[in-house]
Short mmCIF file of C-alpha atoms and ligand atoms in Angstrom, two decimals:
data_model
loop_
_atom_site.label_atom_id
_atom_site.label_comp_id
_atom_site.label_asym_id
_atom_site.label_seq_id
_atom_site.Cartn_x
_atom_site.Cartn_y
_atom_site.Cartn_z
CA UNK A 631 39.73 -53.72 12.61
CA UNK A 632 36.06 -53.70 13.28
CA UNK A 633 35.47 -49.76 13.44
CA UNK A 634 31.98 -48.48 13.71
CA UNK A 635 30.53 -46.65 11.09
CA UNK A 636 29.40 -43.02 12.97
CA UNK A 637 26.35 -41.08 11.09
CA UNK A 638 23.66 -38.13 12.05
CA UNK A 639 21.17 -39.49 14.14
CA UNK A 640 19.43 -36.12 14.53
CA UNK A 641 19.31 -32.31 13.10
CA UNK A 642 18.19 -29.64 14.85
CA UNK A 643 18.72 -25.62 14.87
CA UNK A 644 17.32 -22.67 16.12
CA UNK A 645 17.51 -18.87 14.71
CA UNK A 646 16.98 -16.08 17.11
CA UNK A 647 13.46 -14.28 16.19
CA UNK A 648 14.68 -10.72 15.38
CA UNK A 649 15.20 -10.21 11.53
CA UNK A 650 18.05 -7.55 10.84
CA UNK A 651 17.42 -6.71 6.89
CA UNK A 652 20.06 -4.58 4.87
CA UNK A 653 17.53 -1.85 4.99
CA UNK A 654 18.21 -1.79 8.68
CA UNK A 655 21.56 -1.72 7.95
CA UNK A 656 21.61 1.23 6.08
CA UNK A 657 20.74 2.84 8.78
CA UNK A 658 23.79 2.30 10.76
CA UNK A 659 26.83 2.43 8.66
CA UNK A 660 27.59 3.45 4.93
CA UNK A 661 26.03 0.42 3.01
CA UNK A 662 23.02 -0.39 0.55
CA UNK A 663 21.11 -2.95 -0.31
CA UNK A 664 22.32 -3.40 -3.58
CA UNK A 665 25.42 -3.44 -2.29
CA UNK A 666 25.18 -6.22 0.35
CA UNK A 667 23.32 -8.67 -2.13
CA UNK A 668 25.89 -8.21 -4.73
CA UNK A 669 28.77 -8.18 -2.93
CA UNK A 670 27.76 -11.16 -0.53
CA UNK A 671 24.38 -12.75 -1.30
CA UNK A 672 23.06 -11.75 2.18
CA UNK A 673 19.18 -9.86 2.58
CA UNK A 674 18.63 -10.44 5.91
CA UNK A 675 19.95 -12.27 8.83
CA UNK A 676 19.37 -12.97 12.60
CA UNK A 677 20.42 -11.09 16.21
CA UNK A 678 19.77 -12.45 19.48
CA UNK A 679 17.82 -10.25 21.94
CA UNK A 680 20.02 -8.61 24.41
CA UNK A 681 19.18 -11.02 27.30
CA UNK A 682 19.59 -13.98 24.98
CA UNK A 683 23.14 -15.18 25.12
CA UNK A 684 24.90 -18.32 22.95
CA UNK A 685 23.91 -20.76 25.03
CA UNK A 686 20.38 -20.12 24.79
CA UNK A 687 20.51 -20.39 20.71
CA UNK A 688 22.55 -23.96 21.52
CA UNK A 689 20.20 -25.48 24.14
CA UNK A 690 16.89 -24.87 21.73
CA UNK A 691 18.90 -26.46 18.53
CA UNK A 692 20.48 -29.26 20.90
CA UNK A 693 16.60 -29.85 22.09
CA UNK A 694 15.36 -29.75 18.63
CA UNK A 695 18.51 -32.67 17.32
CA UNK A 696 17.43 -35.13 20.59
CA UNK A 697 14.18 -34.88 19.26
CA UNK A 698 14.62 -35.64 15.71
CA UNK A 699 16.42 -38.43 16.50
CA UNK A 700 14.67 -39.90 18.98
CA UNK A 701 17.43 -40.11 22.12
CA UNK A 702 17.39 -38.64 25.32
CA UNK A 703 19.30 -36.10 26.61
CA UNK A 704 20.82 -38.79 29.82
CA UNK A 705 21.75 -40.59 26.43
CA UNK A 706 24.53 -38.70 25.96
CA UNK A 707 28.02 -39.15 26.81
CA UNK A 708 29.70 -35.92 25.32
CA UNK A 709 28.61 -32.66 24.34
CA UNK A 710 31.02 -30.60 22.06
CA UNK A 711 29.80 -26.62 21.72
CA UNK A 712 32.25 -25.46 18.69
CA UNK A 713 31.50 -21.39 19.62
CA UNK A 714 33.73 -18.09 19.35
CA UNK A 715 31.03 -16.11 20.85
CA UNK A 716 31.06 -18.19 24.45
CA UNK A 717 28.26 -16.32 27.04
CA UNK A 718 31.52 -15.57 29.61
CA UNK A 719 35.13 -17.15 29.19
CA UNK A 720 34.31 -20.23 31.23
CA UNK A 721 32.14 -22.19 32.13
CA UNK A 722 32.45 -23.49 28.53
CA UNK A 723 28.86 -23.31 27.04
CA UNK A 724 28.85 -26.82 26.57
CA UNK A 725 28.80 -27.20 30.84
CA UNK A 726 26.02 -24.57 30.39
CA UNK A 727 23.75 -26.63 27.66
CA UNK A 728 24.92 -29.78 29.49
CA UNK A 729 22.88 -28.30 32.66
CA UNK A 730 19.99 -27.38 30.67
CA UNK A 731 19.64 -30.14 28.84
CA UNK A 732 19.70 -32.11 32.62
CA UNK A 733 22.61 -34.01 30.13
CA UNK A 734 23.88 -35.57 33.27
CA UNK A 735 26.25 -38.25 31.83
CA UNK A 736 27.85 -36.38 29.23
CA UNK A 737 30.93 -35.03 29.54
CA UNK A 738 31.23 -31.04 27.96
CA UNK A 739 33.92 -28.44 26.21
CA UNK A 740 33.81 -26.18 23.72
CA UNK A 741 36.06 -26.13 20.54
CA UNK A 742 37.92 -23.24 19.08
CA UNK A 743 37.80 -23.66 15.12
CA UNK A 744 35.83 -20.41 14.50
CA UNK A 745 33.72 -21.03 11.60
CA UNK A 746 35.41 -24.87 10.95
CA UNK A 747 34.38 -25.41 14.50
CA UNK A 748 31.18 -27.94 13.49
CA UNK A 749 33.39 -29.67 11.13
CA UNK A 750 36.13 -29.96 13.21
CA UNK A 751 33.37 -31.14 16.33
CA UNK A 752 31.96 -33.57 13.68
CA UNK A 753 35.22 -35.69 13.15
CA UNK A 754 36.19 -35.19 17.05
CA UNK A 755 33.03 -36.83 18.07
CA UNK A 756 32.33 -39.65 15.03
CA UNK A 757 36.23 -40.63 16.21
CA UNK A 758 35.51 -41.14 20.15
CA UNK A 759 32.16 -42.90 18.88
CA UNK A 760 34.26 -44.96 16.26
CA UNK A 761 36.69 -46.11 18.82
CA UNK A 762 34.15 -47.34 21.07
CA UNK A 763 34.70 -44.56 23.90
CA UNK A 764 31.07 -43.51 23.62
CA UNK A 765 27.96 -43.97 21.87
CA UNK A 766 26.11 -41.12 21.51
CA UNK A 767 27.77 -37.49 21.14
CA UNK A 768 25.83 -34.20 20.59
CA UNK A 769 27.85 -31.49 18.82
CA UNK A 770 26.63 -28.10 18.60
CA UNK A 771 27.76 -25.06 16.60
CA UNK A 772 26.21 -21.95 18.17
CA UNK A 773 27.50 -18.24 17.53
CA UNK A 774 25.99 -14.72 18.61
CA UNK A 775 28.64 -12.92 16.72
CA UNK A 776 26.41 -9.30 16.59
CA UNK A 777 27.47 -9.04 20.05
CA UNK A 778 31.24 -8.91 18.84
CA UNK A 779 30.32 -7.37 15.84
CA UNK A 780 31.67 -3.66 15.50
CA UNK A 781 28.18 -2.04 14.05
CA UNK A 782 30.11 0.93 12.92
CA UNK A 783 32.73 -1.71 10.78
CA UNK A 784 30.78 -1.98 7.09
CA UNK A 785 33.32 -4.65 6.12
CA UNK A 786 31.79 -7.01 9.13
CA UNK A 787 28.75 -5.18 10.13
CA UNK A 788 26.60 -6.50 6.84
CA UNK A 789 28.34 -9.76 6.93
CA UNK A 790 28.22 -11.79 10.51
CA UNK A 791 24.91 -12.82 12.81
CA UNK A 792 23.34 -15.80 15.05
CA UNK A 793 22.04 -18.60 15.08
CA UNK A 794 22.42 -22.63 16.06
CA UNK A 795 22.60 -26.28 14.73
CA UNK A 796 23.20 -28.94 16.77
CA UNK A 797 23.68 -33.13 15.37
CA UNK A 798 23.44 -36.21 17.50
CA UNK A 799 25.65 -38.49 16.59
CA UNK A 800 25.79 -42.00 16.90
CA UNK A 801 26.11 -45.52 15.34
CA UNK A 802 24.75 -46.07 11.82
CA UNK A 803 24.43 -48.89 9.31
CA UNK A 804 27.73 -49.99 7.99
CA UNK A 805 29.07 -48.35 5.46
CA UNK A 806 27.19 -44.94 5.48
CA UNK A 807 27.70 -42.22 8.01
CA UNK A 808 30.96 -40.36 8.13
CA UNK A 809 33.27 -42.16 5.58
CA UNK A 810 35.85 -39.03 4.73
CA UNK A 811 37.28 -36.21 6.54
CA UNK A 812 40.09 -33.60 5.95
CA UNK A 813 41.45 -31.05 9.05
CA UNK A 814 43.88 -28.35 8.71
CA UNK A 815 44.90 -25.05 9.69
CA UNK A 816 47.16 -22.16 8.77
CA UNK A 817 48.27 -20.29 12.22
CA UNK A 818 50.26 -18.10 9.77
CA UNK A 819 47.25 -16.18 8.59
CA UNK A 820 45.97 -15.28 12.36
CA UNK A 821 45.80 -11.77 11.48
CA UNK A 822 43.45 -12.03 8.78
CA UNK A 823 40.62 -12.36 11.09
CA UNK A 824 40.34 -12.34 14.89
CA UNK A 825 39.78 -10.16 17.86
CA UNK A 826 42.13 -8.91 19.35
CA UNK A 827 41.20 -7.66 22.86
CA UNK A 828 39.69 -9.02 25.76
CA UNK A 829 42.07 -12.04 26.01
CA UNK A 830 45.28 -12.61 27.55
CA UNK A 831 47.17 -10.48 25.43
CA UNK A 832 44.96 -7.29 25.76
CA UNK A 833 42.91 -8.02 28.79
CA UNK A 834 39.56 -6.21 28.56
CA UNK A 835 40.64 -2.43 29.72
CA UNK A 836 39.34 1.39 29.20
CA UNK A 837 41.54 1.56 26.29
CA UNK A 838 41.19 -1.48 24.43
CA UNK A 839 37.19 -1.07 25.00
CA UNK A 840 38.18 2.57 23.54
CA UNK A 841 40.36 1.16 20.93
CA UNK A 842 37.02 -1.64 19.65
CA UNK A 843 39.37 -4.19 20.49
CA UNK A 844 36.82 -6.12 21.79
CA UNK A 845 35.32 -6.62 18.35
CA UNK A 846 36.07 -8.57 14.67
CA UNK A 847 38.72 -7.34 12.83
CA UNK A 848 38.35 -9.06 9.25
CA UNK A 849 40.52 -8.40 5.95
CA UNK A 850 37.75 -9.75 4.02
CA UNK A 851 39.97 -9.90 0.48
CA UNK A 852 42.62 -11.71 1.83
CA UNK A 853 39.97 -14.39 4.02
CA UNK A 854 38.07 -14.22 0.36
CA UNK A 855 41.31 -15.51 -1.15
CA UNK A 856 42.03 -18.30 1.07
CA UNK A 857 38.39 -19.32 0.99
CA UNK A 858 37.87 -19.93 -2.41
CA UNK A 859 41.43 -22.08 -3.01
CA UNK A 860 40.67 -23.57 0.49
CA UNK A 861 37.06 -25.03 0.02
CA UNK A 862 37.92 -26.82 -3.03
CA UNK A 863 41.01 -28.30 -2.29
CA UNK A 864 39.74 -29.54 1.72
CA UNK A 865 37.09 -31.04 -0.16
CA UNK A 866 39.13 -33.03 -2.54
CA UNK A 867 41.19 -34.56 0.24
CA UNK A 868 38.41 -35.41 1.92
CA UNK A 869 36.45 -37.24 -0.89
CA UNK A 870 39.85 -38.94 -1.99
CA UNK A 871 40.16 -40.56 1.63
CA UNK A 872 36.43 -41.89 1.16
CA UNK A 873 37.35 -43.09 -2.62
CA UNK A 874 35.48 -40.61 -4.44
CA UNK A 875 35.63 -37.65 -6.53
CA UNK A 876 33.57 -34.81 -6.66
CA UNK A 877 31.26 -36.13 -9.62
CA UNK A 878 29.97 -38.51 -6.80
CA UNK A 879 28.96 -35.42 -4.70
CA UNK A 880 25.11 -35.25 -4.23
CA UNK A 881 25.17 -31.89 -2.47
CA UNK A 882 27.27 -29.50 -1.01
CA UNK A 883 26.80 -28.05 2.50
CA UNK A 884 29.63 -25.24 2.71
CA UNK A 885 30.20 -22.26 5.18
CA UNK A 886 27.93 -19.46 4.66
CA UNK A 887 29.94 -16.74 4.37
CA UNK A 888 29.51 -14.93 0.88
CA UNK A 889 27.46 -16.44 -2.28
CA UNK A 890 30.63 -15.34 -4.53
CA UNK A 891 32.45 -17.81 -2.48
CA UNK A 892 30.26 -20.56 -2.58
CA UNK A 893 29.63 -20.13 -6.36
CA UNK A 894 33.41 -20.27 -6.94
CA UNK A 895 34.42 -23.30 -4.99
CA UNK A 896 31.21 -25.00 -6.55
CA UNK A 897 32.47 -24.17 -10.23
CA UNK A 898 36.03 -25.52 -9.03
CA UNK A 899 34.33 -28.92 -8.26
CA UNK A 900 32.65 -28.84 -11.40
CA UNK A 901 29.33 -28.93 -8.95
CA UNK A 902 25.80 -27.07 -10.79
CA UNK A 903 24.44 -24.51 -8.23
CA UNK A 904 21.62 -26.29 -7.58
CA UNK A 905 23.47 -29.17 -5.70
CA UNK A 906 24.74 -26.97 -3.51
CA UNK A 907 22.75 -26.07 -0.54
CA UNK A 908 22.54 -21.76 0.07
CA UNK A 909 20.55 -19.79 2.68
CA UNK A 910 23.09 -17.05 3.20
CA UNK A 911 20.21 -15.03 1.92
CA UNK A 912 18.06 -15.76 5.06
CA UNK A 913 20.93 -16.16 7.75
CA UNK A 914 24.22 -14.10 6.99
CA UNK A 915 27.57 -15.34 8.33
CA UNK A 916 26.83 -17.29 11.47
CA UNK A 917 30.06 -18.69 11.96
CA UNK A 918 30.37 -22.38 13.77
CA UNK A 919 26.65 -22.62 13.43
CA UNK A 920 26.28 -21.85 9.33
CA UNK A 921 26.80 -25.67 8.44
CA UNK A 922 24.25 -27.37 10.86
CA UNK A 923 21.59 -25.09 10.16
CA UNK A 924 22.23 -25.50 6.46
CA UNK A 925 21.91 -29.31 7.04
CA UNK A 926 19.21 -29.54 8.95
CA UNK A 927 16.86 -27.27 6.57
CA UNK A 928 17.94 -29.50 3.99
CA UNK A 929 17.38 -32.42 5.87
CA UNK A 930 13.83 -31.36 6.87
CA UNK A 931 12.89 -30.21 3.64
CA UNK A 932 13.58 -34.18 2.37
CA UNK A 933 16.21 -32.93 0.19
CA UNK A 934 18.50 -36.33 1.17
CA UNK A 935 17.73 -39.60 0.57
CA UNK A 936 19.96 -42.23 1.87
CA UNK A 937 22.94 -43.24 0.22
CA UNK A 938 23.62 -39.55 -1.06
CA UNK A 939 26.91 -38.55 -0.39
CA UNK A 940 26.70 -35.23 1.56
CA UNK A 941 30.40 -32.78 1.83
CA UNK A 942 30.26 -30.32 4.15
CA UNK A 943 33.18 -27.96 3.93
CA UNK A 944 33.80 -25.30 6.61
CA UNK A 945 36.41 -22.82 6.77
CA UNK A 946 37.82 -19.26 8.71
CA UNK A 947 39.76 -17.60 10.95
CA UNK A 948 42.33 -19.23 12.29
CA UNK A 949 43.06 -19.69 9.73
CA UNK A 950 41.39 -23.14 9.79
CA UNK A 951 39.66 -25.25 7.45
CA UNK A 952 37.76 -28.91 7.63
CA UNK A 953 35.52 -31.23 5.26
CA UNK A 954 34.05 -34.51 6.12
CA UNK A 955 31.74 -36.40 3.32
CA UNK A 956 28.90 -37.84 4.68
CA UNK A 957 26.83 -41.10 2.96
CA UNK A 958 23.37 -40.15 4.29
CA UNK A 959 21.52 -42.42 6.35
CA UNK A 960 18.16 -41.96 8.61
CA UNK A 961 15.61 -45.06 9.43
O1 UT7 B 607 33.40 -16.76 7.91
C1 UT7 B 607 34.64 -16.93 7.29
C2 UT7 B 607 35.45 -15.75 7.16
N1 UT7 B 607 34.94 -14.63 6.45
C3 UT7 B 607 34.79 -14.61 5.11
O2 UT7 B 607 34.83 -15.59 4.44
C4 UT7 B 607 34.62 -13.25 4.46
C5 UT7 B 607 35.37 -13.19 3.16
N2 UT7 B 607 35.31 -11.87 2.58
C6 UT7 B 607 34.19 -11.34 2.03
O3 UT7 B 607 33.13 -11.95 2.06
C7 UT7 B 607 34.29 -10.01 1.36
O4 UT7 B 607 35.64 -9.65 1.29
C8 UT7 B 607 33.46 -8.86 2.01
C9 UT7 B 607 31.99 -9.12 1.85
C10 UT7 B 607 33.81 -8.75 3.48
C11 UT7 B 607 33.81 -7.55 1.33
O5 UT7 B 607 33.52 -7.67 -0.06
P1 UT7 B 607 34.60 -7.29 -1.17
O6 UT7 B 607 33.97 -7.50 -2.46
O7 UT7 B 607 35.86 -8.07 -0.86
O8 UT7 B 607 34.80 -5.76 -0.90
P2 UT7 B 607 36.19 -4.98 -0.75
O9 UT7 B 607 36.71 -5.11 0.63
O10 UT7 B 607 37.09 -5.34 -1.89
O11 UT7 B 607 35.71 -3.50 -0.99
C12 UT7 B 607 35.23 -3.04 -2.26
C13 UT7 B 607 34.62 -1.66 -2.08
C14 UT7 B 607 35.50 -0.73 -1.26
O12 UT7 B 607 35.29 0.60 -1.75
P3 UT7 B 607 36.36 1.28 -2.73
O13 UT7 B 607 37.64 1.28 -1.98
O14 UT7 B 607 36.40 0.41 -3.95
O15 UT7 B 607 35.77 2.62 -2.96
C15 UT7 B 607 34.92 -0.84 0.12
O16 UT7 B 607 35.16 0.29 0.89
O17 UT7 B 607 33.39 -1.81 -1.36
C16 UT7 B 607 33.44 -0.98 -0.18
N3 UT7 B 607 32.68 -1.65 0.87
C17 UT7 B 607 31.38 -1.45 1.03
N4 UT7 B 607 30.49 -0.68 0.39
C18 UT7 B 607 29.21 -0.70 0.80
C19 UT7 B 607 33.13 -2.54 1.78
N5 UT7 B 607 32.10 -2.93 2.57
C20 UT7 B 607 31.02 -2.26 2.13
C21 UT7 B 607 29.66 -2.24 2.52
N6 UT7 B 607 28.80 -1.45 1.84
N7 UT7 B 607 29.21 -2.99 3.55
#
């Protein structure tokens, strides 16, 4: 077999302008500072504007990928929005970025993998690239998750906000690119995390709008359990299927979803902290979208040079988990 080897192209993100610090916060429910920072590493984080919706965030870090990596957006053949925080059930925001884009050969869904969704949209799209289907995909991980966000809930209130990261994809020099990947999911553990109304089973109604249906419901210790045991062993299988181990790791892009969990999955790998990329201080929990921004700061800051192996390990409700390990490459 002759497969293509399927790398980043281009990075891009975009973080909504408002800055919601825990001092804010304090204002709202029963939480501190002190609190916040210890507990989950976050100071301050993002909120869209009220008129700004998810596909807004998308199209600006979608813009800001094509750009970095030189294509145009009639370049594209698909367009892959991983998003829990869609601006109405359907159209899928992918359709909606497609249009602003003027993307007008791609085809467009979203994909449901809550805060695994960029991994998961990562290895979707290096596959149909890889098989020779298409050429150039753009997937997107875009969330606006204070508008689902119960701002009278402290256990989710300090934790989740916005933001976008978008990656062209494409063909790279053989060899580098995507060379390991690990999917999986645990439908078992729905519960932990989800929201429950609005959908099918509770359609959106006085009383489940009464009962804060329509918002996050998160038992945090038991998602904080399967996080830290998840992370490390995701990113095993993944290194194992590109023949490495985790002494070969250069950095680590993970989820942003609490410092204590990022510091104990790195310790697991036997990774120092400062191969481990962090700015849960800056951003929060923003979901789908935590790992592309978290690249692409790194990227731009020249943090990878090529032939560093990059892992990027994602994980959440669902429950759900994916890793792919990435040998950097950029012209
Ligand atoms: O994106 C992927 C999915 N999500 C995650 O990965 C989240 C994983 N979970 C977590 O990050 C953590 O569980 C949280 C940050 C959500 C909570 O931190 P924790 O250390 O697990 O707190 P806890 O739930 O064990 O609560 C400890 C104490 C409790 O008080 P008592 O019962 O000991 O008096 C809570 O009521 O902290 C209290 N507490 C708070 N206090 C101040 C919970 N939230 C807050 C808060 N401010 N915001």
């Amino acid at each position: 077999m002759n497969e293509k080897s399927v790398g980043i192209l281009g990075l891009g993100s975009y973080l909504p302008e408002k800055v919601v610090t825990n001092q804010d916060l304090e204002q709202l429910v029963d939480t501190s500072d002190e609190w916040i920072v210890e507990r989950t590493g976050i100071r301050e984080r993002r909120f869209a504007g009220e008129d700004e919706a998810t596909s807004d965030l998308a199209t600006k870090a979608a813009e800001r990928a094509l750009a970095d990596a030189g294509v145009g957006a009639e370049e594209i053949d698909l367009i892959i929005v991983a998003t829990v925080t869609p601006d109405m059930f359907f159209p899928s925001v992918a359709c909606l970025v497609q249009a602003n884009l003027k993307a007008a050969n791609a085809a467009a869904f979203d994909l449901t993998a809550v805060c695994s969704g960029f991994a998961y949209g990562l290895v979707v799209g290096s596959q149909l690239i890889r098989t020779g289907m298409y050429r150039k995909v753009l997937v997107i991980g875009a969330e606006t998750l204070s508008k689902i966000t119960d701002r009278t809930d402290r256990n989710t209130a300090v934790v989740f906000a916005d933001g976008a990261g978008a990656a062209v994809l494409g063909e790279t020099s053989p060899g580098f690119g995507l060379i390991g990947a690990d999917l999986g999911a645990d439908g078992t553990g729905g519960d932990l995390l989800k929201v429950p109304g609005g959908g099918s089973r509770r359609p959106a109604s006085a009383e489940t709008i009464a009962e804060r249906l329509h918002f996050i419901r998160m038992n945090g210790q038991e998602v904080f359990k399967f996080a830290v045991k998840i992370m490390g062993e995701s990113a095993l299988k993944a290194l194992a299927r590109a023949k490495l181990a985790p002494a070969d790791i250069t950095y680590l892009v993970p989820h942003q979803a609490n410092i204590r969990i990022i510091q104990t999955a790195a310790k697991r790998l036997g990774l120092p902290l400062d191969k481990v990329v962090v700015n849960i201080d800056k951003y929060g929990n923003t979901s789908a979208a935590s790992i592309p921004i978290a690249l692409d700061e790194a990227a731009r800051s020249g943090k990878f040079k090529n032939g560093d192996v990059i892992v990027m390990v994602g994980f959440g409700a669902g429950l759900t988990w994916a890793s792919s390990v990435i040998k950097w490459y950029r012209k």
